mmCIF file of C-alpha atoms and ligand atoms in Angstrom:
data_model
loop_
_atom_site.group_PDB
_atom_site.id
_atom_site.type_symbol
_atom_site.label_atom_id
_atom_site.label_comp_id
_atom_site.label_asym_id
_atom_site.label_seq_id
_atom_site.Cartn_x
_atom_site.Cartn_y
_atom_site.Cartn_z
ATOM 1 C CA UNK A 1 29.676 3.916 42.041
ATOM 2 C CA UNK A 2 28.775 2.612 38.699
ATOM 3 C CA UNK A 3 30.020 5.082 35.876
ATOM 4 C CA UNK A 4 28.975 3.714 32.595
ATOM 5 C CA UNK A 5 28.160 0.763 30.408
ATOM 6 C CA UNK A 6 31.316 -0.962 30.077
ATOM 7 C CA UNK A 7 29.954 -3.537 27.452
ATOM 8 C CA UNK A 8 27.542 -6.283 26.869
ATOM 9 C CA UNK A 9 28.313 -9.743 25.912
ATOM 10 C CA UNK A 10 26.666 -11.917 23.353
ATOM 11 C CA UNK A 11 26.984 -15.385 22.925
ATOM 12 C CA UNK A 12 27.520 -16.731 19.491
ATOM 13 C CA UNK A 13 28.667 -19.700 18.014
ATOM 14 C CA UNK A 14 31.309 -18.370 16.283
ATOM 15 C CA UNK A 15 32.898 -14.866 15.377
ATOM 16 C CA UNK A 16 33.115 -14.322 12.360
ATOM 17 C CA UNK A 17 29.418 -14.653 10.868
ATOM 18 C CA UNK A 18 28.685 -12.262 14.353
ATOM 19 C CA UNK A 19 31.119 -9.332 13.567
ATOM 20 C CA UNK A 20 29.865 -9.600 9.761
ATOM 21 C CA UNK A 21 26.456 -8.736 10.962
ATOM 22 C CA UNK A 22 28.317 -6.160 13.579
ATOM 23 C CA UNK A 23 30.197 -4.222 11.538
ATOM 24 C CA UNK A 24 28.708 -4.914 7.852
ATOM 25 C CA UNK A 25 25.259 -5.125 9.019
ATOM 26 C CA UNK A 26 24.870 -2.667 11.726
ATOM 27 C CA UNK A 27 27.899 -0.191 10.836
ATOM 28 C CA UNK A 28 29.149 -0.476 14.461
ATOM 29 C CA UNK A 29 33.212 0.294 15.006
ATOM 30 C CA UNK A 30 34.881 -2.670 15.038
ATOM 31 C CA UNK A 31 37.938 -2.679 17.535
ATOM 32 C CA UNK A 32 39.238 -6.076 17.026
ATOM 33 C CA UNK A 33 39.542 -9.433 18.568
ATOM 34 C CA UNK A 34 40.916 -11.336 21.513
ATOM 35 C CA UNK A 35 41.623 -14.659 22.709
ATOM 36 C CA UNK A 36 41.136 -14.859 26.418
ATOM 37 C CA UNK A 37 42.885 -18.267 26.769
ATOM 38 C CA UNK A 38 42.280 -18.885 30.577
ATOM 39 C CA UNK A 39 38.496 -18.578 29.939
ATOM 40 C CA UNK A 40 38.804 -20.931 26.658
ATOM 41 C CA UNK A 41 36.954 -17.938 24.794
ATOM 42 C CA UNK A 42 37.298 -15.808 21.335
ATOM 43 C CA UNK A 43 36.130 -12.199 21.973
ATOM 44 C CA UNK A 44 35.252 -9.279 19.621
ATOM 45 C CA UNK A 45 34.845 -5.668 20.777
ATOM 46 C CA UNK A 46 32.820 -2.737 19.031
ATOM 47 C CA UNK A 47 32.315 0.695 20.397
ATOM 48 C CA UNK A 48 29.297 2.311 20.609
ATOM 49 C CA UNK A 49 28.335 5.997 22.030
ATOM 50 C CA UNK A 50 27.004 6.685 25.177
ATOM 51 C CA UNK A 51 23.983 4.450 25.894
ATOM 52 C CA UNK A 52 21.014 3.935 28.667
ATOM 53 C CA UNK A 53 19.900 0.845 30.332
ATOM 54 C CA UNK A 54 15.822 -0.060 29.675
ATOM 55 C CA UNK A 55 14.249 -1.561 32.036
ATOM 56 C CA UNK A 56 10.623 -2.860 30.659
ATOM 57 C CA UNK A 57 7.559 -4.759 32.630
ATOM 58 C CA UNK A 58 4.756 -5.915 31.493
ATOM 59 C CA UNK A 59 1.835 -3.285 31.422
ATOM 60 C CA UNK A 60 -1.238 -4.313 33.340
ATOM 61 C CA UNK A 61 0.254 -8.462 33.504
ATOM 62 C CA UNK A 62 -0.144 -8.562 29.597
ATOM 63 C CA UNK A 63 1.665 -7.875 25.859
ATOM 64 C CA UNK A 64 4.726 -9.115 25.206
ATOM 65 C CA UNK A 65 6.606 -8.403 27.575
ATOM 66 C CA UNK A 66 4.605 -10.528 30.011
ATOM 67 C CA UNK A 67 4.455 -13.991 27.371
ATOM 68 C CA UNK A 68 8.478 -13.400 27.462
ATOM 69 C CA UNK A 69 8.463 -13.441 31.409
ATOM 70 C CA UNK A 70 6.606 -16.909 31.509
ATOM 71 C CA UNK A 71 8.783 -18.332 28.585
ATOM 72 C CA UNK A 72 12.219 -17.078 29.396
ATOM 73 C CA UNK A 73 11.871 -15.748 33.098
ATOM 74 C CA UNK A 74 13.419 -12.006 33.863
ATOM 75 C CA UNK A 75 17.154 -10.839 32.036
ATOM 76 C CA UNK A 76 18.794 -9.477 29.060
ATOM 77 C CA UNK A 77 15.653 -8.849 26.920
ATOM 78 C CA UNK A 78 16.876 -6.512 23.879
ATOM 79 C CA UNK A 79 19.850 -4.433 22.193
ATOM 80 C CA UNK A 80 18.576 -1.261 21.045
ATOM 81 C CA UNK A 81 20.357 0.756 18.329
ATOM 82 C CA UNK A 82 19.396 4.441 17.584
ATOM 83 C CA UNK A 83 18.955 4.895 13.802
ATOM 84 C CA UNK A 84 18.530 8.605 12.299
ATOM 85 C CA UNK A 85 16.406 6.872 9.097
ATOM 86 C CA UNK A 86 14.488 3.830 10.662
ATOM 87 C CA UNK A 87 12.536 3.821 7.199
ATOM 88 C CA UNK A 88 15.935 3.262 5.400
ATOM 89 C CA UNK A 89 17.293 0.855 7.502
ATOM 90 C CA UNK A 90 14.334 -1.487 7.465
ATOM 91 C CA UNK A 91 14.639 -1.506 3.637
ATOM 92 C CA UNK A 92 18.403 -1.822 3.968
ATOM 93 C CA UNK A 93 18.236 -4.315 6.301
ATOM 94 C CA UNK A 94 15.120 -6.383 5.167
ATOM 95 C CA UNK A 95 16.973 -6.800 1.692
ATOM 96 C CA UNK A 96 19.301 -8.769 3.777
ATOM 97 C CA UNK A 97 17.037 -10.943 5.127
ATOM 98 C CA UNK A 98 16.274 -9.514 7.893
ATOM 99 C CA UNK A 99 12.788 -10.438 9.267
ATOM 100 C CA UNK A 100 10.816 -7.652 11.748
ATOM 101 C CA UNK A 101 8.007 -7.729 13.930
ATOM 102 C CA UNK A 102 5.059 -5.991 12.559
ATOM 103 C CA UNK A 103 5.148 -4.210 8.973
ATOM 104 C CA UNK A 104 6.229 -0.475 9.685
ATOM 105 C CA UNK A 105 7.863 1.137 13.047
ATOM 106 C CA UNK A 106 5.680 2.091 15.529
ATOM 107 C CA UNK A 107 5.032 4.462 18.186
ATOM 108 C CA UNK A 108 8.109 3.775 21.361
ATOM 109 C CA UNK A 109 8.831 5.901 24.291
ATOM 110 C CA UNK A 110 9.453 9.438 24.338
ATOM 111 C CA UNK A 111 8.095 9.727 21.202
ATOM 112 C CA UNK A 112 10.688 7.383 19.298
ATOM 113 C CA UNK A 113 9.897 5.294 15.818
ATOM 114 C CA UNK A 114 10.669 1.850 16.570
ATOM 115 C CA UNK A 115 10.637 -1.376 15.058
ATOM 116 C CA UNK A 116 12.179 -4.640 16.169
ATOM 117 C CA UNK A 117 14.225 -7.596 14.578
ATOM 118 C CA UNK A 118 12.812 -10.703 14.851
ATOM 119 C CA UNK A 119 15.556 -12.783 16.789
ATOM 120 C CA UNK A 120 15.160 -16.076 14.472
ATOM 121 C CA UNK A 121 17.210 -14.036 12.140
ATOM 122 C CA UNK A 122 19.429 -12.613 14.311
ATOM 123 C CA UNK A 123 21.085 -15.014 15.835
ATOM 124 C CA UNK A 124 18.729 -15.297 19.215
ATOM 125 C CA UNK A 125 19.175 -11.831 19.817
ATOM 126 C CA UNK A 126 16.221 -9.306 19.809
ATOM 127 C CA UNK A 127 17.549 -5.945 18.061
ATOM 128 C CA UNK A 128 15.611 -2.871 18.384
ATOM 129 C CA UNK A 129 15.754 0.219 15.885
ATOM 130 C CA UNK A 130 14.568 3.559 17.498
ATOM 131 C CA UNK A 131 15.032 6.722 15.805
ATOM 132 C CA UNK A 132 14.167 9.463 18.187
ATOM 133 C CA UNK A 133 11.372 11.866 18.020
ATOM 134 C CA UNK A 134 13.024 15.343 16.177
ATOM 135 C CA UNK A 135 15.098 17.421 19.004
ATOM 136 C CA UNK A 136 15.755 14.190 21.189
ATOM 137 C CA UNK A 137 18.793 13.169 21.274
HETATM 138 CO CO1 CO B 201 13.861 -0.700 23.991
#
């Protein structure tokens, strides 16, 4: 029986430039680093509260979702973090450089605000901000 989320893994280059965007960028709580010699890897851990697993399909064979299908094939398509200001954090975050697709956050399921990072400047990874609708948690 599956109980939770235990983590998920993100290859980078190197750690450092990753847990600056981590921890300065996104605010998550960093709980250190590991060498895991055997596998010839550097780790770095942050916590994060209770999540949910997304699955998304394309709607009707079309949008983005199907153009990332063809390209890329099925698998890990997005992190998602819950924000309780999206409007802030897109300033915040596009005075760091940050580049996001589409101008202002638009309307995501069950009634969220959400915008997403463009993954050229993140690294490869597609980030998601989603502030819930009010009295959603
Ligand atoms: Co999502």
């Amino acid at each position: 029986m599956i109980t939770a989320l235990d983590h998920i893994a993100i290859a980078v280059p190197e750690l450092e430039t990753a847990v600056a965007r981590f921890l300065g960028d996104f605010g998550l709580q960093y709980d250190g680093d590991e060498v895991v010699e055997a596998e010839k890897t550097a780790t770095a851990f942050f916590s994060v509260p209770a999540t949910h697993i997304e699955l998304v399909a394309p709607l009707e064979g079309t949008g983005p979702i199907a153009s990332y299908l063809e390209k890329r094939g099925g698998g890990l398509h997005h992190l998602c973090f819950r924000t309780d200001d999206i409007d802030a954090d897109v300033v915040r975050l596009r005075d760091k450089g940050y580049q996001f697709i589409g101008d202002n956050p638009s309307p995501g399921a069950h009634g969220a605000r959400v915008i997403f990072i463009h993954p050229k400047s993140c690294g490869g990874v597609l980030i998601e901000l989603s502030q819930p609708a009010e009295g959603v948690a």
